[in-house]
XYZ file of N, CA and C in Angstrom:
450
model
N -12.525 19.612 -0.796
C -11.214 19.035 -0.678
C -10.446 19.272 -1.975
N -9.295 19.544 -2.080
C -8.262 20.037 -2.812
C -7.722 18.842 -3.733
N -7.997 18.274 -5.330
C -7.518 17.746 -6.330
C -6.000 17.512 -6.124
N -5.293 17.152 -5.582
C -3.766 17.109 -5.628
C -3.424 16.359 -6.655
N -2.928 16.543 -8.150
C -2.462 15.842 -8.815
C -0.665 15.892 -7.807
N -0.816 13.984 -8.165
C 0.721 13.438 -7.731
C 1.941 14.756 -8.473
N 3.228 14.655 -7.745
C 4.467 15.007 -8.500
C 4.716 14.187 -9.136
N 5.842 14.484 -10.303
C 6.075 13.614 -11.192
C 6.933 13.638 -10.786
N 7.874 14.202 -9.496
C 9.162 13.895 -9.376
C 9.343 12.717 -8.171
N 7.947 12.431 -8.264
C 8.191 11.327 -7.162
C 9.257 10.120 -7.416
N 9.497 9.380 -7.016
C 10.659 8.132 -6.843
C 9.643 7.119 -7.619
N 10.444 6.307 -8.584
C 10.011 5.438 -9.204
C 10.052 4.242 -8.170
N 8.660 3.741 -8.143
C 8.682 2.718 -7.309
C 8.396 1.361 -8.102
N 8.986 0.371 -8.148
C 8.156 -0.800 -9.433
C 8.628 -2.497 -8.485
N 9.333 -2.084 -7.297
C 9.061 -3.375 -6.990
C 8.483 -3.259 -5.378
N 7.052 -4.157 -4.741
C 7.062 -3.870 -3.488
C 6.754 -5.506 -2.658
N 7.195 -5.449 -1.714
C 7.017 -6.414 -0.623
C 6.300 -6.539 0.481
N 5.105 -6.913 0.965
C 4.450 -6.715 2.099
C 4.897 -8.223 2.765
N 5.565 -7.625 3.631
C 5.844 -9.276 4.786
C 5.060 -9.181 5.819
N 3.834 -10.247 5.428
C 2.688 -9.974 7.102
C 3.331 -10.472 8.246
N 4.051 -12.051 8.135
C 4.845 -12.517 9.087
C 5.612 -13.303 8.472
N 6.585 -14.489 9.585
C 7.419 -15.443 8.332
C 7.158 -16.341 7.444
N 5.937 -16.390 7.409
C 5.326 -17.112 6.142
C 4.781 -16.381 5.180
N 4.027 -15.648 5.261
C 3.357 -14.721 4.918
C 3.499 -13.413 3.744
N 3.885 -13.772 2.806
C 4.295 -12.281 2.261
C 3.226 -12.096 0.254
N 3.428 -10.925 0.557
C 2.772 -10.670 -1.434
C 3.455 -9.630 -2.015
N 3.594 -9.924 -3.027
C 4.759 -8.583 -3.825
C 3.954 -8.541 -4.806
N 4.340 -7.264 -5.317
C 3.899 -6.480 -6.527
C 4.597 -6.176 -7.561
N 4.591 -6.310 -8.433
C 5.557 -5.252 -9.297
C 4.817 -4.394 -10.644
N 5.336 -3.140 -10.707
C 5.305 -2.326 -11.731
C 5.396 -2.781 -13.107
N 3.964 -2.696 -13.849
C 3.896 -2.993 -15.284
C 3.599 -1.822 -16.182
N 4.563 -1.250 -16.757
C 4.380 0.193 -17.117
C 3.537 0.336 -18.429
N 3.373 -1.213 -18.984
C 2.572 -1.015 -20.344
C 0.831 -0.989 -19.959
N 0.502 -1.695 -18.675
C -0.792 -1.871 -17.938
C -1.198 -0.192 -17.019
N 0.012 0.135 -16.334
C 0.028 1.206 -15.633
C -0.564 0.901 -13.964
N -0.136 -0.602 -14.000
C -0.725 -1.159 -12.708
C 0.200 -1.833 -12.024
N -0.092 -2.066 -10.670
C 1.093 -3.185 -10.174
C 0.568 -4.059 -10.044
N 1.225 -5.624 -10.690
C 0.238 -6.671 -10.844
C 1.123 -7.874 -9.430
N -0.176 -8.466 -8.849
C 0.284 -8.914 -7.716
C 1.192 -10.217 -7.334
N 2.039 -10.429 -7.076
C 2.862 -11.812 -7.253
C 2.543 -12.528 -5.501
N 2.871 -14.127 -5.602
C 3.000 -14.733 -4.543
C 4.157 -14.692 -3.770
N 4.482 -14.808 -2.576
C 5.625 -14.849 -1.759
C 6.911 -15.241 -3.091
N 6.454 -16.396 -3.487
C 7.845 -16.839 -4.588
C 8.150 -16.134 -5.647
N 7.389 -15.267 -5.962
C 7.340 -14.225 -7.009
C 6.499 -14.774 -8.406
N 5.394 -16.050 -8.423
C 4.366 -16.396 -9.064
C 3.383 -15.756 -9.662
N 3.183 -14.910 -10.431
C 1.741 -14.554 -10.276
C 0.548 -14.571 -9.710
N -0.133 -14.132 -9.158
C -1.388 -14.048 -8.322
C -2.604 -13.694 -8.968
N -3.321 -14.629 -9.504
C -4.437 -15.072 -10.402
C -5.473 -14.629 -9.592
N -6.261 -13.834 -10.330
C -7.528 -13.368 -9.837
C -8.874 -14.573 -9.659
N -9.209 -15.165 -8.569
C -10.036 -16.353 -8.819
C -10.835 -15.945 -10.099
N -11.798 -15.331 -9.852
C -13.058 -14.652 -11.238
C -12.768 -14.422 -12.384
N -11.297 -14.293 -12.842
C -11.239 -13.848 -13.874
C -10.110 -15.278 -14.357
N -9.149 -15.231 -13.497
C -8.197 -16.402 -14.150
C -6.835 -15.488 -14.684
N -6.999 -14.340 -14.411
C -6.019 -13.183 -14.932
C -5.119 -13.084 -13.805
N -4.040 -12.565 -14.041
C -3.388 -12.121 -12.968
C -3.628 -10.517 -12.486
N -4.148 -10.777 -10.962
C -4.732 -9.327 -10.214
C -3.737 -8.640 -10.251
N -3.867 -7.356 -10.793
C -3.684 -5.992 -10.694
C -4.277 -4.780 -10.298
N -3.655 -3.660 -9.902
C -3.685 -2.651 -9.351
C -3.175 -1.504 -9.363
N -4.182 -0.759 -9.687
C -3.879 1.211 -9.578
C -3.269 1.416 -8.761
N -3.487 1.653 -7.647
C -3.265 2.187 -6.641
C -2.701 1.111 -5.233
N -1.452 1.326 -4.788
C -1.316 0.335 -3.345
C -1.415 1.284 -2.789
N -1.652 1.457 -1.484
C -2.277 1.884 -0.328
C -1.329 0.682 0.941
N -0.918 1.460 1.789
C 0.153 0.447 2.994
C 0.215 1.647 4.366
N -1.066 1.179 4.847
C -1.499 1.924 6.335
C -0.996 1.488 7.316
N -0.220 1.974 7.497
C 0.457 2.301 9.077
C -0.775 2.339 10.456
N -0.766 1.280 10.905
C -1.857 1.436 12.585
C -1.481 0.903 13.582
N -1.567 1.240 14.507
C -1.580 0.818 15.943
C -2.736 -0.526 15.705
N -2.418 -1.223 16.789
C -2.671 -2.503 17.241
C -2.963 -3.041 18.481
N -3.937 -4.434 18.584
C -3.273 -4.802 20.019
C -4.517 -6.380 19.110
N -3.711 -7.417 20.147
C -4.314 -8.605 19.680
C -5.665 -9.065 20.676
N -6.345 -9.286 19.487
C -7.274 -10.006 20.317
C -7.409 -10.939 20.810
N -8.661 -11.983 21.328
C -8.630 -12.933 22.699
C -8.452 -14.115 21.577
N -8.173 -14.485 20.391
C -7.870 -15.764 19.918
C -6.497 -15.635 19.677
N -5.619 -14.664 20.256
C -4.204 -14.780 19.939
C -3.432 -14.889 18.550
N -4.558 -14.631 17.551
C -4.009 -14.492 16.365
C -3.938 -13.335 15.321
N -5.412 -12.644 15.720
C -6.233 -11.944 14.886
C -5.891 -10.461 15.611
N -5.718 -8.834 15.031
C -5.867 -7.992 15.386
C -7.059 -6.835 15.311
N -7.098 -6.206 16.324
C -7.945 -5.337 16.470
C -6.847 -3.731 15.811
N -7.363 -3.507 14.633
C -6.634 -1.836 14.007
C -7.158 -1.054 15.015
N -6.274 0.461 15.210
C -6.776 1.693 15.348
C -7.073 2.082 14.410
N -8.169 2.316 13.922
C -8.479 3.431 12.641
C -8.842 4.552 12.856
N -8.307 5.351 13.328
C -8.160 6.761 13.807
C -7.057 7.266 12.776
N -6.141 7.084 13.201
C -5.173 7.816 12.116
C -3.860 7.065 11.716
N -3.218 7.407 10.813
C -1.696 6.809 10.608
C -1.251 7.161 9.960
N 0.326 7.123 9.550
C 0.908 7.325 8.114
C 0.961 5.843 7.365
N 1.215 6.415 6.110
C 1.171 5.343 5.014
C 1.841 5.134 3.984
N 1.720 4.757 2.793
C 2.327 4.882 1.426
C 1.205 4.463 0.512
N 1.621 5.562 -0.760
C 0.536 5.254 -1.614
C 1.527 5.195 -3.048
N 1.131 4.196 -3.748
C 1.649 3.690 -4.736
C 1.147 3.616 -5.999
N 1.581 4.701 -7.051
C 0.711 4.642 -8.336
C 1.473 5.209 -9.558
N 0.822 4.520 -10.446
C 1.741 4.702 -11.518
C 3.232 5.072 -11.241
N 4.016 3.902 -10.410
C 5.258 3.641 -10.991
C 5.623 4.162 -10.116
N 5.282 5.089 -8.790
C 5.449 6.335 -8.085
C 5.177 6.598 -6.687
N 5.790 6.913 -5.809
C 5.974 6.731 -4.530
C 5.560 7.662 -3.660
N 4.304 7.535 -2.765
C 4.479 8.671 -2.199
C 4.158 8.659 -0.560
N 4.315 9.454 0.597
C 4.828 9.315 1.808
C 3.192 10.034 2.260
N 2.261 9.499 2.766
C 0.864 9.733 2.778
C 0.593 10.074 4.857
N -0.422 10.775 5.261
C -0.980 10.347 6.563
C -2.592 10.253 6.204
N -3.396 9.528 6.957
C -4.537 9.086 7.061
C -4.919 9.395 8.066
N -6.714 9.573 8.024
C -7.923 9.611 9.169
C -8.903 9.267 9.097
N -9.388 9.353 10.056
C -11.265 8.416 9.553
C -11.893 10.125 8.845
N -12.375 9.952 7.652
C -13.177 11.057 7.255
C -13.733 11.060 7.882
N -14.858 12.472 7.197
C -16.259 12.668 7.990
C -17.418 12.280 7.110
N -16.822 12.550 5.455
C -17.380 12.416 4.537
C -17.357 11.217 3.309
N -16.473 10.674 4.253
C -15.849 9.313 3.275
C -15.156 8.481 4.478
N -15.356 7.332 4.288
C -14.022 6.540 5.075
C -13.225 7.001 5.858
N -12.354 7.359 4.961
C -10.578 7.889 5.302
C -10.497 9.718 4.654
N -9.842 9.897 4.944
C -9.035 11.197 4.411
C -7.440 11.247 4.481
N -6.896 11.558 3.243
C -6.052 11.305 2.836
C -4.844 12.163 2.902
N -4.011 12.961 3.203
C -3.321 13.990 3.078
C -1.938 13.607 2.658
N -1.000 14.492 1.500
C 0.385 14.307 1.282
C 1.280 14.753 2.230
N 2.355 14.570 2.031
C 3.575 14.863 3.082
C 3.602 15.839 3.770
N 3.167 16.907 3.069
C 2.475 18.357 3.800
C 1.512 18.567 5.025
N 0.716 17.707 4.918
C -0.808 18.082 5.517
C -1.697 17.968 4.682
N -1.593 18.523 3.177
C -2.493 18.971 2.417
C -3.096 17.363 1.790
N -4.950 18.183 2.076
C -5.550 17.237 1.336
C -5.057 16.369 -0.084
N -5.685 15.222 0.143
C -5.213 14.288 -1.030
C -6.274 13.275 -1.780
N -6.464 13.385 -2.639
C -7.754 12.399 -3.450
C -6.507 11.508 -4.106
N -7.172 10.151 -3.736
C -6.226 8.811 -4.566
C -7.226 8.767 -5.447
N -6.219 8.417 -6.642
C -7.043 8.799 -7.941
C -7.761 7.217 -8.428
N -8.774 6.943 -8.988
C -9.841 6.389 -8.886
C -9.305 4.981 -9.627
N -9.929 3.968 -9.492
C -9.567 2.563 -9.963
C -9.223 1.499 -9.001
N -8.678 0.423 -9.406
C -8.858 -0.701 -8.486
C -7.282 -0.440 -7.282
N -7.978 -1.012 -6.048
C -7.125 -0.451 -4.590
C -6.852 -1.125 -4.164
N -5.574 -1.783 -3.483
C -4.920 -2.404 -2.707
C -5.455 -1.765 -1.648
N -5.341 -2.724 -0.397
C -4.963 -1.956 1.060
C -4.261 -2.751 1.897
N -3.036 -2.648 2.394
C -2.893 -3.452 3.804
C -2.309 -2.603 4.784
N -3.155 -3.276 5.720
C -2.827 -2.493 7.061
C -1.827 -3.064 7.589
N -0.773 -2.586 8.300
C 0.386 -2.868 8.758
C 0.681 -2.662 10.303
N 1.130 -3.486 11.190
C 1.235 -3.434 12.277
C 2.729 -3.514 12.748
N 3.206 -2.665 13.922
C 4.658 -2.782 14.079
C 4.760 -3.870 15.200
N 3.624 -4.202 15.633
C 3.498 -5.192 16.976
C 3.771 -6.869 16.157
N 3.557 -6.760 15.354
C 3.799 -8.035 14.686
C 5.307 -8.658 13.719
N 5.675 -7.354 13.649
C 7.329 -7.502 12.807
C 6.763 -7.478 11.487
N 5.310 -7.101 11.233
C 5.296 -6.960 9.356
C 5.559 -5.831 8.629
N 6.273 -5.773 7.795
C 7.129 -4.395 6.800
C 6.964 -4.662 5.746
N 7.281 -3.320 5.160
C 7.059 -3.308 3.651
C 8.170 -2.998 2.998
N 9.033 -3.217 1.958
C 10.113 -3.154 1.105
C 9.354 -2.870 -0.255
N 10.246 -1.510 -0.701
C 9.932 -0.927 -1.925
C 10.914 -0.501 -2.888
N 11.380 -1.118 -4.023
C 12.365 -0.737 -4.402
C 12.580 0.146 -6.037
N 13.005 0.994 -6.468
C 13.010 1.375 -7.576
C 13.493 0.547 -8.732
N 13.414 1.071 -9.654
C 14.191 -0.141 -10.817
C 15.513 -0.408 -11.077
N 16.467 0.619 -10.324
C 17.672 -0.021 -9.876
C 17.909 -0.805 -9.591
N 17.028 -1.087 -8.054
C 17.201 -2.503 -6.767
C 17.375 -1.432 -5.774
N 16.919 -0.498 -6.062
C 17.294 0.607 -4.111
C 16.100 0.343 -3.595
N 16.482 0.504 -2.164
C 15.799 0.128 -1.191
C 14.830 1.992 -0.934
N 13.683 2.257 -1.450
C 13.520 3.375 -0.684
C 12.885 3.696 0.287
N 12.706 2.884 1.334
C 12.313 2.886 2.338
C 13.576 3.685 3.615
N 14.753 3.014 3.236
C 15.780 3.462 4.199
C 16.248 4.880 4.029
N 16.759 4.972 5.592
C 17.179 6.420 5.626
C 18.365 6.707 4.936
C-alpha cells in the first residue's frame, strides 16, 4: 500500500462539531502548539480524560460516513461496515477520505482519488455517522467558514 503523505494545501480545519442528536454533541478544536485537536463538551468545556485528568486530545479525527438501520431496542444502531466516505482530520487539515473493510487491517483507507491512504500513526478519534438519525458534522477553518458547504 502506497505512503500518501497529506497535501499541504489542504484547508485549514481547527474547529469541528459532531452533533449525534439534540442533546448530544462533542467539538474539537485545533491546538497548533500540541498539533492535536483537543476535545471539548457540547458547551465548549474541556473534555478531561478520566485516567489522566488532562484534557483528551487527538492526532487524527476520523468521521465515517455509514449506512444504518435501528435495532429492536429502538435506540441503538446496527453500522454497515462495508464501505463509506468520510473525513479525516490532522494537523490542522482537512481531508475528503472513502473507506472499506480491509483484508489486511480493519479498514482501508483511500484519498479523494481512489488512491491508497495510511492515517498517520497516534491517538484516533472515530465517529460513525448516520444520515438516518439527523447527526452531522460542522467543520470550520479559522476564519469561521463553514467547509463542509457547497
Amino acid at each position: 500500500m502506497e505512503n500518501k503523505v497529506p497535501d499541504a494545501t489542504a484547508p485549514d480545519a481547527v474547529n469541528v462539531r459532531l452533533q449525534f442528536d439534540e442533546q448530544n454533541a462533542t467539538g474539537f478544536a485545533y491546538d497548533a502548539e500540541s498539533a492535536t485537536y483537543k476535545m471539548l463538551h457540547a458547551d465548549g468545556t474541556p473534555q478531561l480524560d478520566a485516567n489522566t485528568g488532562i484534557q483528551a486530545a487527538f492526532d487524527n479525527l476520523l468521521v465515517l460516513y455509514s449506512a444504518s438501520t435501528p435495532r429492536d431496542d429502538g435506540r441503538t444502531l446496527d453500522y454497515d461496515l462495508t464501505m463509506g466516505g468520510g473525513l479525516w482530520l490532522n494537523g490542522g487539515h482537512l481531508w475528503h477520505i472513502t473507506w472499506t473493510q480491509g483484508t489486511g487491517s480493519t479498514f482501508a483507507f483511500y484519498d479523494a482519488d481512489g488512491r491508497p491512504l495510511r492515517i498517520l500513526s497516534g491517538r484516533s478519534y472515530i465517529a460513525w455517522l448516520s444520515s438516518l438519525t439527523g447527526e452531522e458534522v460542522t467543520v470550520q477553518d479559522s476564519a469561521g467558514n463553514d467547509l463542509l458547504q457547497p
